[in-house]
Short mmCIF file of C-alpha atoms and ligand atoms in Angstrom, two decimals:
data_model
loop_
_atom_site.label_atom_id
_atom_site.label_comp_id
_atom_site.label_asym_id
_atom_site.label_seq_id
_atom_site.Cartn_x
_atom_site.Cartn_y
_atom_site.Cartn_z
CA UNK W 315 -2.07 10.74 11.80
CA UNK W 316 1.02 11.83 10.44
CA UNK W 317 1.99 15.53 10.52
CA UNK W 318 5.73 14.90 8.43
CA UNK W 319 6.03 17.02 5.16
CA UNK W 320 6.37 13.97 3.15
CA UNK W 321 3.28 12.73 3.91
CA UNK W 322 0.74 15.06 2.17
CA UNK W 323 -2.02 15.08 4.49
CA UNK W 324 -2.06 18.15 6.67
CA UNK W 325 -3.66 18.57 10.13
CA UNK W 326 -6.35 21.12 8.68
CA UNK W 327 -9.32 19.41 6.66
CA UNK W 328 -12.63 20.48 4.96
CA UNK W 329 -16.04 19.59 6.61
CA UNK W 330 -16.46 15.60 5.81
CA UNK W 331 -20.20 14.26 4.64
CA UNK W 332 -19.58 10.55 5.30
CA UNK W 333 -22.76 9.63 4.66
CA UNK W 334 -22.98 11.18 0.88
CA UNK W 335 -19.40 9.20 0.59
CA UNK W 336 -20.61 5.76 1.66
CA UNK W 337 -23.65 6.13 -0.58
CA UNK W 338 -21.76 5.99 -3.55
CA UNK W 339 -19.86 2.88 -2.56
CA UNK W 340 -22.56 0.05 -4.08
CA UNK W 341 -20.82 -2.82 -2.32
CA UNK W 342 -21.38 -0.92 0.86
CA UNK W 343 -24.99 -1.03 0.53
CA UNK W 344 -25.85 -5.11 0.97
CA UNK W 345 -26.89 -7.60 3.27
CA UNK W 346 -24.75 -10.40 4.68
CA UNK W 347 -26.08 -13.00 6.82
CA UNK W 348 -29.13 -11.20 6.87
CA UNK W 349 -27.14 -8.64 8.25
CA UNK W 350 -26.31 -4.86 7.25
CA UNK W 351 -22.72 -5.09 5.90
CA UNK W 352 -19.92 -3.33 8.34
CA UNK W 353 -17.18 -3.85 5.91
CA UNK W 354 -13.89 -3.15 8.32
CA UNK W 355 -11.54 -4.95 6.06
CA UNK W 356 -9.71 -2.27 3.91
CA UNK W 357 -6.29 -2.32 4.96
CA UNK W 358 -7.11 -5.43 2.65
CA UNK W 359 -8.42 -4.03 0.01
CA UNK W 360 -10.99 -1.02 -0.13
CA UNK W 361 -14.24 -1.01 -1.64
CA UNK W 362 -14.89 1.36 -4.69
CA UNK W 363 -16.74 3.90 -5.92
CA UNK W 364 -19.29 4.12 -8.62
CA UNK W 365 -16.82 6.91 -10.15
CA UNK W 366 -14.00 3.88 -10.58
CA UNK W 367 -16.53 1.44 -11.66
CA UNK W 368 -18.08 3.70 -14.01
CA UNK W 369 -14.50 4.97 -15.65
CA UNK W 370 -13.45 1.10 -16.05
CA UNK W 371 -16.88 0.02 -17.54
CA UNK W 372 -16.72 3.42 -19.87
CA UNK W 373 -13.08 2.46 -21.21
CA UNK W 374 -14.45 -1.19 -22.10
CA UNK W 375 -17.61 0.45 -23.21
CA UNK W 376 -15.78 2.60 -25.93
CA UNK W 377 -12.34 3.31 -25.68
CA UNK W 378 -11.01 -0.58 -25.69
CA UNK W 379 -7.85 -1.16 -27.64
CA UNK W 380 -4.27 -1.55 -27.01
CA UNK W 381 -1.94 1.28 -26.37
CA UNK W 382 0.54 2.64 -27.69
CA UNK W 383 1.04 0.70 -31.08
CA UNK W 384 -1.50 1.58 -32.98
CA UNK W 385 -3.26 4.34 -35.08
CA UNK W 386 -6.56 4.09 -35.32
CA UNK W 387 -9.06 6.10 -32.98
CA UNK W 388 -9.39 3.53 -30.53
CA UNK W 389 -6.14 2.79 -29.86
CA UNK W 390 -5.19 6.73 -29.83
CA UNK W 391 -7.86 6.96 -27.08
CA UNK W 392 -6.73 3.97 -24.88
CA UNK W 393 -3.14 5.38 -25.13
CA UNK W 394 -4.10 9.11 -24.08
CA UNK W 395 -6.70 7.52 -21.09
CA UNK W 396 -3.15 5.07 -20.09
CA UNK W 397 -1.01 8.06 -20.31
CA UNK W 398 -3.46 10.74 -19.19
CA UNK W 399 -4.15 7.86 -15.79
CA UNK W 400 0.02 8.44 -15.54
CA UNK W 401 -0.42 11.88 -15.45
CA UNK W 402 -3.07 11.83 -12.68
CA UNK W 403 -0.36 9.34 -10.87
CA UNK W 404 2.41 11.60 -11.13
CA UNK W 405 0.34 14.58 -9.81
CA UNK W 406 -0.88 12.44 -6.40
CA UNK W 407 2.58 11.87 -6.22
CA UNK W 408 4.56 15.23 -7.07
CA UNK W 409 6.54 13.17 -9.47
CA UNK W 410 7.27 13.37 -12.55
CA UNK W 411 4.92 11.23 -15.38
CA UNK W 412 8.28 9.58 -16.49
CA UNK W 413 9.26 8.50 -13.08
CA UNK W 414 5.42 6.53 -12.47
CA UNK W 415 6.27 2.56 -13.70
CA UNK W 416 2.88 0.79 -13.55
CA UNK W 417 3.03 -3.06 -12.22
CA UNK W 418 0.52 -5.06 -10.76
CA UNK W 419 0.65 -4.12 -7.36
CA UNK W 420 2.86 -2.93 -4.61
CA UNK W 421 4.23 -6.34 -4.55
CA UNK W 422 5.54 -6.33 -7.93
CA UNK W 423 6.73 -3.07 -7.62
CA UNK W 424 9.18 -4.46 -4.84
CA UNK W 425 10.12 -7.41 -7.06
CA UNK W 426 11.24 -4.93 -9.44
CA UNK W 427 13.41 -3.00 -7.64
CA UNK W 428 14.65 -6.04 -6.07
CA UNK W 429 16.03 -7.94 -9.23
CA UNK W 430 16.76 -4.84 -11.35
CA UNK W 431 18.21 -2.40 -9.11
CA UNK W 432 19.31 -4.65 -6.58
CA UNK W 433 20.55 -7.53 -8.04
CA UNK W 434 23.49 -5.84 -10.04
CA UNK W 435 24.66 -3.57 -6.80
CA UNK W 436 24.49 -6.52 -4.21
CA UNK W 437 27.29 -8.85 -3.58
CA UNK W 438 28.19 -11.53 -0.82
CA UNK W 439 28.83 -9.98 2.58
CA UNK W 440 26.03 -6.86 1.55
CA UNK W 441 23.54 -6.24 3.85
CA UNK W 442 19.35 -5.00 2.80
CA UNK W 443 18.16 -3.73 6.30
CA UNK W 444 14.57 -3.46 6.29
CA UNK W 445 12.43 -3.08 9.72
CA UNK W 446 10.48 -6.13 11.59
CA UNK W 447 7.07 -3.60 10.87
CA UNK W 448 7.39 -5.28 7.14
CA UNK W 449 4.62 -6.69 5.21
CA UNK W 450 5.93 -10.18 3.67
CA UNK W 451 6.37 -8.15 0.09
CA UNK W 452 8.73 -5.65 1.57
CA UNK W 453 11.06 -8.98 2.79
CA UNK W 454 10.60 -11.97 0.75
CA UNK W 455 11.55 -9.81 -2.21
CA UNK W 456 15.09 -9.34 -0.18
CA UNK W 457 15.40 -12.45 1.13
CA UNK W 458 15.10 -13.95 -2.35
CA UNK W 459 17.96 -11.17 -3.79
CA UNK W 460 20.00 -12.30 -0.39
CA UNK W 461 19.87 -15.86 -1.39
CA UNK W 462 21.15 -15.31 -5.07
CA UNK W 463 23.73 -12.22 -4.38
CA UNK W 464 25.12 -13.94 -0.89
CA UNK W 465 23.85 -10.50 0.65
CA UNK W 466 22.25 -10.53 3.88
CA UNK W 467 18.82 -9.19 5.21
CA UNK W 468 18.84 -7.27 8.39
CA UNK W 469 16.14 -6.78 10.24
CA UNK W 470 15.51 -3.48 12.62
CA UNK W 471 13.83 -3.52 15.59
CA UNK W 472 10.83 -2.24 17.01
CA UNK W 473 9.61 -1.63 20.45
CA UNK W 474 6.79 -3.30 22.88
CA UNK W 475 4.49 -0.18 21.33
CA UNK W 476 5.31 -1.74 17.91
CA UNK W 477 7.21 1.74 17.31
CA UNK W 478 10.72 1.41 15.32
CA UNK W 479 13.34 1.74 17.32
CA UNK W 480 15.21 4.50 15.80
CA UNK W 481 18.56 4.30 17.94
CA UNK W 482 18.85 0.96 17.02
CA UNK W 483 17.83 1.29 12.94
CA UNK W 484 21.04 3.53 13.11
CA UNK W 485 23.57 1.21 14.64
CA UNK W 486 22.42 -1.04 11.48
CA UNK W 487 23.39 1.29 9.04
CA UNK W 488 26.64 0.55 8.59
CA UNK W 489 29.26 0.56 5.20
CA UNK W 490 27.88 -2.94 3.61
CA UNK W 491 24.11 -1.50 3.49
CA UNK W 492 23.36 -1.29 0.24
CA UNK W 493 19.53 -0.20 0.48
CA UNK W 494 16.83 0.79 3.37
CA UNK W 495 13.64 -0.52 2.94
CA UNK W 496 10.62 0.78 5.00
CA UNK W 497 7.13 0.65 5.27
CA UNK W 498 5.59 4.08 5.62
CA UNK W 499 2.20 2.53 7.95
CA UNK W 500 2.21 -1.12 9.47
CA UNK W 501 -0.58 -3.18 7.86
CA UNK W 502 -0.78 -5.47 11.13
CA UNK W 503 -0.47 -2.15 13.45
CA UNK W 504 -1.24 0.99 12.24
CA UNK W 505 2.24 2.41 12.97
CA UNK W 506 3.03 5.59 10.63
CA UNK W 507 6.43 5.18 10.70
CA UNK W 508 9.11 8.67 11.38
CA UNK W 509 9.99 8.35 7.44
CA UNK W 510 11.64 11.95 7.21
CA UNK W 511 13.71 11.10 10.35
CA UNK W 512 14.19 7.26 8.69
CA UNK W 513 15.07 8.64 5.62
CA UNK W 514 17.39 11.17 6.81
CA UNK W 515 19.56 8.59 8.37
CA UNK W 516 20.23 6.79 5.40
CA UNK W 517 20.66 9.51 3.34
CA UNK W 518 23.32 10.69 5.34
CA UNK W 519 25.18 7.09 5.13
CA UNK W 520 24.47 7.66 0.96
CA UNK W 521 22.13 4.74 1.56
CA UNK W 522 19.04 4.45 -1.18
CA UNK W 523 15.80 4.17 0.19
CA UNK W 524 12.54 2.07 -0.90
CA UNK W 525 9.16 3.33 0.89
CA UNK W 526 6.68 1.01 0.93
CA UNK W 527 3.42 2.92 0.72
CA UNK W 528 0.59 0.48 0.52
CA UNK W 529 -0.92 1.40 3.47
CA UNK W 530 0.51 4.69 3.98
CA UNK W 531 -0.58 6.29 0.36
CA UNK W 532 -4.19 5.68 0.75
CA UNK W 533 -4.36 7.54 4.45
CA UNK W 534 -1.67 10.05 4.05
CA UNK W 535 -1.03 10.12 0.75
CA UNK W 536 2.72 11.37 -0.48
CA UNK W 537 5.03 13.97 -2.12
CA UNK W 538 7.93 11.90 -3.22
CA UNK W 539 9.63 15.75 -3.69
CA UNK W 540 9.65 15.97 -0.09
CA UNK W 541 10.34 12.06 0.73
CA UNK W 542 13.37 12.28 -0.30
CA UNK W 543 13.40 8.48 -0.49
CA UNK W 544 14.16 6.58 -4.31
CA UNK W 545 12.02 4.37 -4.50
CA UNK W 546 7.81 4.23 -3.57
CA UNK W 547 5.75 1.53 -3.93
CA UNK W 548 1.72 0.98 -3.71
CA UNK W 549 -1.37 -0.41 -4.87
CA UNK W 550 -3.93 0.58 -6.42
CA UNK W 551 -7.06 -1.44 -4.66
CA UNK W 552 -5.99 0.28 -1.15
CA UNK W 553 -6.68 3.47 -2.51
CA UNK W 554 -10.22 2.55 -3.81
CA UNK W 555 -8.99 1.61 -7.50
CA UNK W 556 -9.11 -1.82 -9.32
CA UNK W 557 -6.82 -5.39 -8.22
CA UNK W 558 -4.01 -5.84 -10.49
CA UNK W 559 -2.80 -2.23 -10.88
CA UNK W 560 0.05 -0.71 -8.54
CA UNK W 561 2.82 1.67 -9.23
CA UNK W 562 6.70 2.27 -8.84
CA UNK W 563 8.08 5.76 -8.25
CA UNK W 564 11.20 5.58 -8.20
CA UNK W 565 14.45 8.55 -9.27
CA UNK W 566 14.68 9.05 -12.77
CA UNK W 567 18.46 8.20 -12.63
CA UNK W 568 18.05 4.58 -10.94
CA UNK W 569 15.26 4.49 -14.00
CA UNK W 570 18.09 5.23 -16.61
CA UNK W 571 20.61 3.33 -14.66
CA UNK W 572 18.83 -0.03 -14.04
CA UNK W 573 18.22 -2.64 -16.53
CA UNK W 574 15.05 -3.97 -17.48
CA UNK W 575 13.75 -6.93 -15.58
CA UNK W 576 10.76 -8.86 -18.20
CA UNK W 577 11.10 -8.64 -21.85
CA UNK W 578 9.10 -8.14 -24.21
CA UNK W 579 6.82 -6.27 -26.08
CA UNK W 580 6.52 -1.99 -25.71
CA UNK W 581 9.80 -2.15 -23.30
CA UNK W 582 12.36 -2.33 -26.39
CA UNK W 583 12.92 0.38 -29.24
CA UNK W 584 14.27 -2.02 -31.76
CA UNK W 585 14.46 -6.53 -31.69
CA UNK W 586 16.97 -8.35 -33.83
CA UNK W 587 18.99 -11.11 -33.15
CA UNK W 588 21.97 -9.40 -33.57
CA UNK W 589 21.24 -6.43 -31.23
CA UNK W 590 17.79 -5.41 -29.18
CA UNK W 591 17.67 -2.03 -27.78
CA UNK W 592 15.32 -0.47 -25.00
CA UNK W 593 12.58 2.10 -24.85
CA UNK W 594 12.69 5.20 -22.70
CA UNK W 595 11.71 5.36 -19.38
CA UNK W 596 8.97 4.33 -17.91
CA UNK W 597 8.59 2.31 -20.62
CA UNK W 598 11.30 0.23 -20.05
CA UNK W 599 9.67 -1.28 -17.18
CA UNK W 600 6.02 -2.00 -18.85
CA UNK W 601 6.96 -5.51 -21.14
CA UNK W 602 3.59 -6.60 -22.53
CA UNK W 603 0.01 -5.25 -22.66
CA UNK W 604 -0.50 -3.39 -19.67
CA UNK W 605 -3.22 -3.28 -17.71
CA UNK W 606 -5.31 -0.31 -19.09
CA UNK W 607 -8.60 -0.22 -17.86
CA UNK W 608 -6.78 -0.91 -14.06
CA UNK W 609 -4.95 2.21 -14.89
CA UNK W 610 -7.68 4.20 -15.64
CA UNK W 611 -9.39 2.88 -12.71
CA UNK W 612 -6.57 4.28 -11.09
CA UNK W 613 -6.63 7.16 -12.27
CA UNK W 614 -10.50 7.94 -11.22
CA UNK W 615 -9.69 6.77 -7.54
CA UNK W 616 -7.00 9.06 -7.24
CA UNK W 617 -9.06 11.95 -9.13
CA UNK W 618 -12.19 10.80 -6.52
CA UNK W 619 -9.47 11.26 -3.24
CA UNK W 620 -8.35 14.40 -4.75
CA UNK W 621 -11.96 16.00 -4.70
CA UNK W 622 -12.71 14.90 -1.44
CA UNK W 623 -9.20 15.71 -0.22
CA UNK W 624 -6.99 13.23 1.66
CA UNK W 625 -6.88 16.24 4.39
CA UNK W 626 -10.25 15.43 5.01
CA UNK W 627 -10.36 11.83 4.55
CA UNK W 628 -7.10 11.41 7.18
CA UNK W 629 -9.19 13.69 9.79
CA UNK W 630 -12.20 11.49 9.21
CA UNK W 631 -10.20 8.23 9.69
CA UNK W 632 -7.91 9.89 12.46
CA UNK W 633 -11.42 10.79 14.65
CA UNK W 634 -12.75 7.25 13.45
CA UNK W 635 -9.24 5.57 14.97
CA UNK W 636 -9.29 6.96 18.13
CA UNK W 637 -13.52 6.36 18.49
CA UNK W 638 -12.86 2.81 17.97
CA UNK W 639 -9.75 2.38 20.07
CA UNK W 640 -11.43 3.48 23.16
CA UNK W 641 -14.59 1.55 22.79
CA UNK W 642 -12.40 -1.61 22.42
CA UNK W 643 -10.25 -0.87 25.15
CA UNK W 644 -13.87 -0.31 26.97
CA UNK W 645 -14.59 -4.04 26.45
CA UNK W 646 -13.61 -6.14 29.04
CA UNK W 647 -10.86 -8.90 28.10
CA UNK W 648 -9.90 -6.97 24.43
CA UNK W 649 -6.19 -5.95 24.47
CA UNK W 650 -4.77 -4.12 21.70
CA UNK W 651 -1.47 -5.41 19.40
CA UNK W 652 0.35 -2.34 18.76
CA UNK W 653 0.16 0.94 20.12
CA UNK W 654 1.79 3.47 18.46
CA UNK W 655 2.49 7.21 18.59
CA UNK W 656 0.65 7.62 15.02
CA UNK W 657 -0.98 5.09 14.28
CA UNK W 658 -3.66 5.02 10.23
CA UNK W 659 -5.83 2.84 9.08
CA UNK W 660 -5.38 -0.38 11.68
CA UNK W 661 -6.58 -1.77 15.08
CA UNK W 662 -4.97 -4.84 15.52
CA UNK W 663 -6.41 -6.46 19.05
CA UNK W 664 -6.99 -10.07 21.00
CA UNK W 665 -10.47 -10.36 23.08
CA UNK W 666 -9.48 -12.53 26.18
CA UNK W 667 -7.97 -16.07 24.88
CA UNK W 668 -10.77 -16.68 21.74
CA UNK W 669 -9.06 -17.30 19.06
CA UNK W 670 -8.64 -14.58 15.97
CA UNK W 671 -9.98 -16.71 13.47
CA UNK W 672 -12.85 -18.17 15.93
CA UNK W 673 -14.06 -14.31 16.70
CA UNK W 674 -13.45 -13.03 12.90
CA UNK W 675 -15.81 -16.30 11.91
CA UNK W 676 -18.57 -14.88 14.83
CA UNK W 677 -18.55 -11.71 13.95
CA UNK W 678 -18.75 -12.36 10.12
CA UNK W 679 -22.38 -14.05 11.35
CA UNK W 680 -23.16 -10.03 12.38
CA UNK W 681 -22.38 -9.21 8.91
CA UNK W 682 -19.03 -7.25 10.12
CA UNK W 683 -15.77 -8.22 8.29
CA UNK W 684 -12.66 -7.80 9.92
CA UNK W 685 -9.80 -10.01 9.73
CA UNK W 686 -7.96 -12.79 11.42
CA UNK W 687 -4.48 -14.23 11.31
CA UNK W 688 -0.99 -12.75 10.57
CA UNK W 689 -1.60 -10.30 7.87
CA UNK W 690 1.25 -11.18 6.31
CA UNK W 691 3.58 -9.66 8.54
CA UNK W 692 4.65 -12.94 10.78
CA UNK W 693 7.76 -11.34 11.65
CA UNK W 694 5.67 -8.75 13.71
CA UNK W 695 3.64 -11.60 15.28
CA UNK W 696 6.63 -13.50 16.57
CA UNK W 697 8.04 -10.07 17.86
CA UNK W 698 4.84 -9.86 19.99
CA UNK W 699 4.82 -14.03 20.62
CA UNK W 700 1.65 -14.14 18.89
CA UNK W 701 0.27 -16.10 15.85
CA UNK W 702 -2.49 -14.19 15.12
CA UNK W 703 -4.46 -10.84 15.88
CA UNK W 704 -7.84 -9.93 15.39
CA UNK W 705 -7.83 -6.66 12.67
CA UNK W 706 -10.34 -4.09 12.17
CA UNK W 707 -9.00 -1.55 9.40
CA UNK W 708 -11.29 1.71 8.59
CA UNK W 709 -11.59 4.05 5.14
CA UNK W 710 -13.19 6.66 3.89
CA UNK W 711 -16.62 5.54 3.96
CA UNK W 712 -16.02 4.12 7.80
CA UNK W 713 -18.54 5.26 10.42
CA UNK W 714 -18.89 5.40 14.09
CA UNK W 715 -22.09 3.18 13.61
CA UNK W 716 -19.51 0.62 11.91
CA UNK W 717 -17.52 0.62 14.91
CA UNK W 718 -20.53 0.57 17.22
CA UNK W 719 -21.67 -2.60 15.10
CA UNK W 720 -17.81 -3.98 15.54
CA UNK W 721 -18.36 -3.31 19.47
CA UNK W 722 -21.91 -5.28 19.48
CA UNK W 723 -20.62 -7.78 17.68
CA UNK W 724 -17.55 -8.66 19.97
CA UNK W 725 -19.83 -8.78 22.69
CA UNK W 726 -22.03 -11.49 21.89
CA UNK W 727 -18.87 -13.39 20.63
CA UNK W 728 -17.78 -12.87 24.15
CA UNK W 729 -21.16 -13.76 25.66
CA UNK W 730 -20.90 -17.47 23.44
CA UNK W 731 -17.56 -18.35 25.06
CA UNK W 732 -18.11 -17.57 28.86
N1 LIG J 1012 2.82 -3.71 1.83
C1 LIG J 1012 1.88 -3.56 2.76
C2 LIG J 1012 2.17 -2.73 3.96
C3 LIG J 1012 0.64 -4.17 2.60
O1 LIG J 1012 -0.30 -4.01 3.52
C4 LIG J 1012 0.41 -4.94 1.45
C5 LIG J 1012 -0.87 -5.65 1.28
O2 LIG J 1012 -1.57 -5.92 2.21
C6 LIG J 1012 1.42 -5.05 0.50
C7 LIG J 1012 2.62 -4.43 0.72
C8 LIG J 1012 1.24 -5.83 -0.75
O3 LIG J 1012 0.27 -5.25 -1.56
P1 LIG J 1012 -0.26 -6.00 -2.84
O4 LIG J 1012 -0.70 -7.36 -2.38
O5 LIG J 1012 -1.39 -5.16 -3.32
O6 LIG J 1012 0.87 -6.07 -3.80
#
């Protein structure tokens, strides 16, 4: 686990009942297959607590209007839960409220940042480095600005441990970069990335910085104070919240600065055909109905990590990580994709020459779910000359009987191909 200041989980941690977690996790608590579920799939997306799925059926329940535009009780209660569930963002952050833009996802976030900061800075010859550790959202995004600005995306190298290669990130930094972008943890590795040293480097070349923290906010959290990046992206169903909710930190002044990338309702102040102006930030940034009840959602994951404390939760995981990489490596024929000098979350790892998809598909039979293929991060796949891994990813509510069940499992897939 990471030990940098900007990531906000410490080495110290309170004692850790896993058990009481995982028994309020409903989806948790089923049958597959006729099998217990061992649910090792949450790099994906996490399961969630009866606390979210309680605060999202309460808002529909009684609170259910639209925000912001009207005046009756209903819609003065949506607004304060939508604005209280920006609050509660901003604090898991150390941000402030007016910095949090909610989108859809991680993904969108990018997008965002892409076409509205990006798009008016970049011109031909320009250069987006971003690192071959990337998750498709943190490069499509850039490729797609590349191909309409004539600006080029770089890509930095890591090593054969699937670590960046910091030497070489440097070399790439030269005058034409125009923005960094980085993922804070690998979701095909694991890697926790050396952000503070990452971040230094392009700060000293005056060279803004986007964090992708998909993976990295729901294991280590963040304090975008002590980042010191501009821009941080995640989602909110990796952090045990609802799909279709994700948020944008990003600098107040590249808020102010950049122009607004969808139109349409709550984003402008005034409309006329003559001349529309623009709401304040965040606001700016939120064109439409937003996605309320996914923000309170939100809002009661991140107040549900904050109880526990993501201390705790990383030293959990951390223990969990290194329990399941040695009884992996104890299997005979399993080799591991990836091993880093911090590694959250992720095991990515082959088992003799059956096929990814072929032992995910077995092992789903045992009622464990892991996951097969490229994760979405092909560029780290074709680093390693590989089209696919096998991925076991661990939360919270992860137990050493999970793994045990992950180990089982993997050995009678072994048994039925010998
Ligand atoms: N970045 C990383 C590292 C991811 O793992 C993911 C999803 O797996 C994303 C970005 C995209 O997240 P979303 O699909 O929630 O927008």
């Amino acid at each position: 686990m990471s030990t940098t200041t900007a990531n906000r989980a410490p080495a110290a941690a309170a004692p850790f009942d896993v058990a009481a977690r995982r028994a309020e996790f409903p989806a948790l608590h089923q049958q597959v297959h006729g099998k217990p579920l061992v649910y090792l799939d949450s790099a994906a997306t996490t399961q969630k607590p009866r606390a979210v799925i309680d605060a999202i059926s309460r808002f529909y329940e009684r609170d259910n209007a639209n925000v912001h535009r009207g005046v009756h009780a209903l819609s003065e209660r949506a607004t304060k839960a939508f604005e209280g569930a920006r609050a509660t963002v901003a604090r898991f952050l150390n941000a402030d409220p007016r910095e949090v833009v909610f989108v859809r996802g991680a993904t969108e976030a990018i997008n965002l940042v892409a076409q509205s900061f990006g798009r008016p800075r970049l011109q031909a010859g320009d250069e987006v480095v971003v690192t071959t550790l990337e998750h498709h959202s943190n490069i499509v995004p850039w490729q797609l600005l590349a191909a309409a600005t004539g600006a080029r995306v770089v890509p930095a190298p890591i090593d054969d441990a699937g670590d960046l290669e910091l030497a070489a990130l440097e070399r790439l930094l030269g005058p034409k970069v125009k923005l960094l972008a980085v993922t804070q943890v690998s979701n095909a590795l694991g890697t926790v990335t050396p952000l503070e040293a990452v971040i230094a480097l392009a700060r000293a070349r005056g060279i803004p910085v986007l964090v992708d923290g998909a993976q990295g906010a729901p294991h280590l959290g963040v304090d975008v104070k002590a980042l010191g990046a501009d821009f941080y992206a995640f989602s909110g169903h990796k952090l045990y919240g609802p799909t279709g909710i994700g948020v944008l930190w990003a600098r107040r002044e590249h808020l102010e600065a950049m122009p607004p990338w969808q139109g349409g309702g709550d984003m402008i102040r005034s409309v006329s055909f003559e001349k529309t102006t623009f709401n304040e930030v965040p606001y700016k940034f939120e064109a439409g109905t937003p996605d309320i009840a996914g923000a309170v959602g939100l809002a009661a994951a991140l107040d549900y990590v904050a109880a526990i404390g993501l201390p705790a939760i990383a030293a959990h995981e951390a223990g969990l990580l290194r329990e399941a990489e040695a009884a992996l490596l104890a299997i005979p024929g399993v080799r591991l994709v990836g091993t880093p000098r911090q590694r959250a979350g992720v095991l990515s790892f082959l088992v003799g020459d059956i096929h990814p998809h072929d032992l995910a598909t077995i092992v789903d039979r045992q009622g464990v779910a892991i996951r097969a293929g490229h994760h979405c991060a092909q560029p780290i796949m074709q680093r390693f000359k590989l089209a696919a891994t096998a991925r076991a990813s661990f939360a919270l509510y992860s137990t050493p009987a999970d793994v045990e069940a992950l180990v089982r499992a993997l050995h009678a897939a072994i048994k039925l191909f010998s």
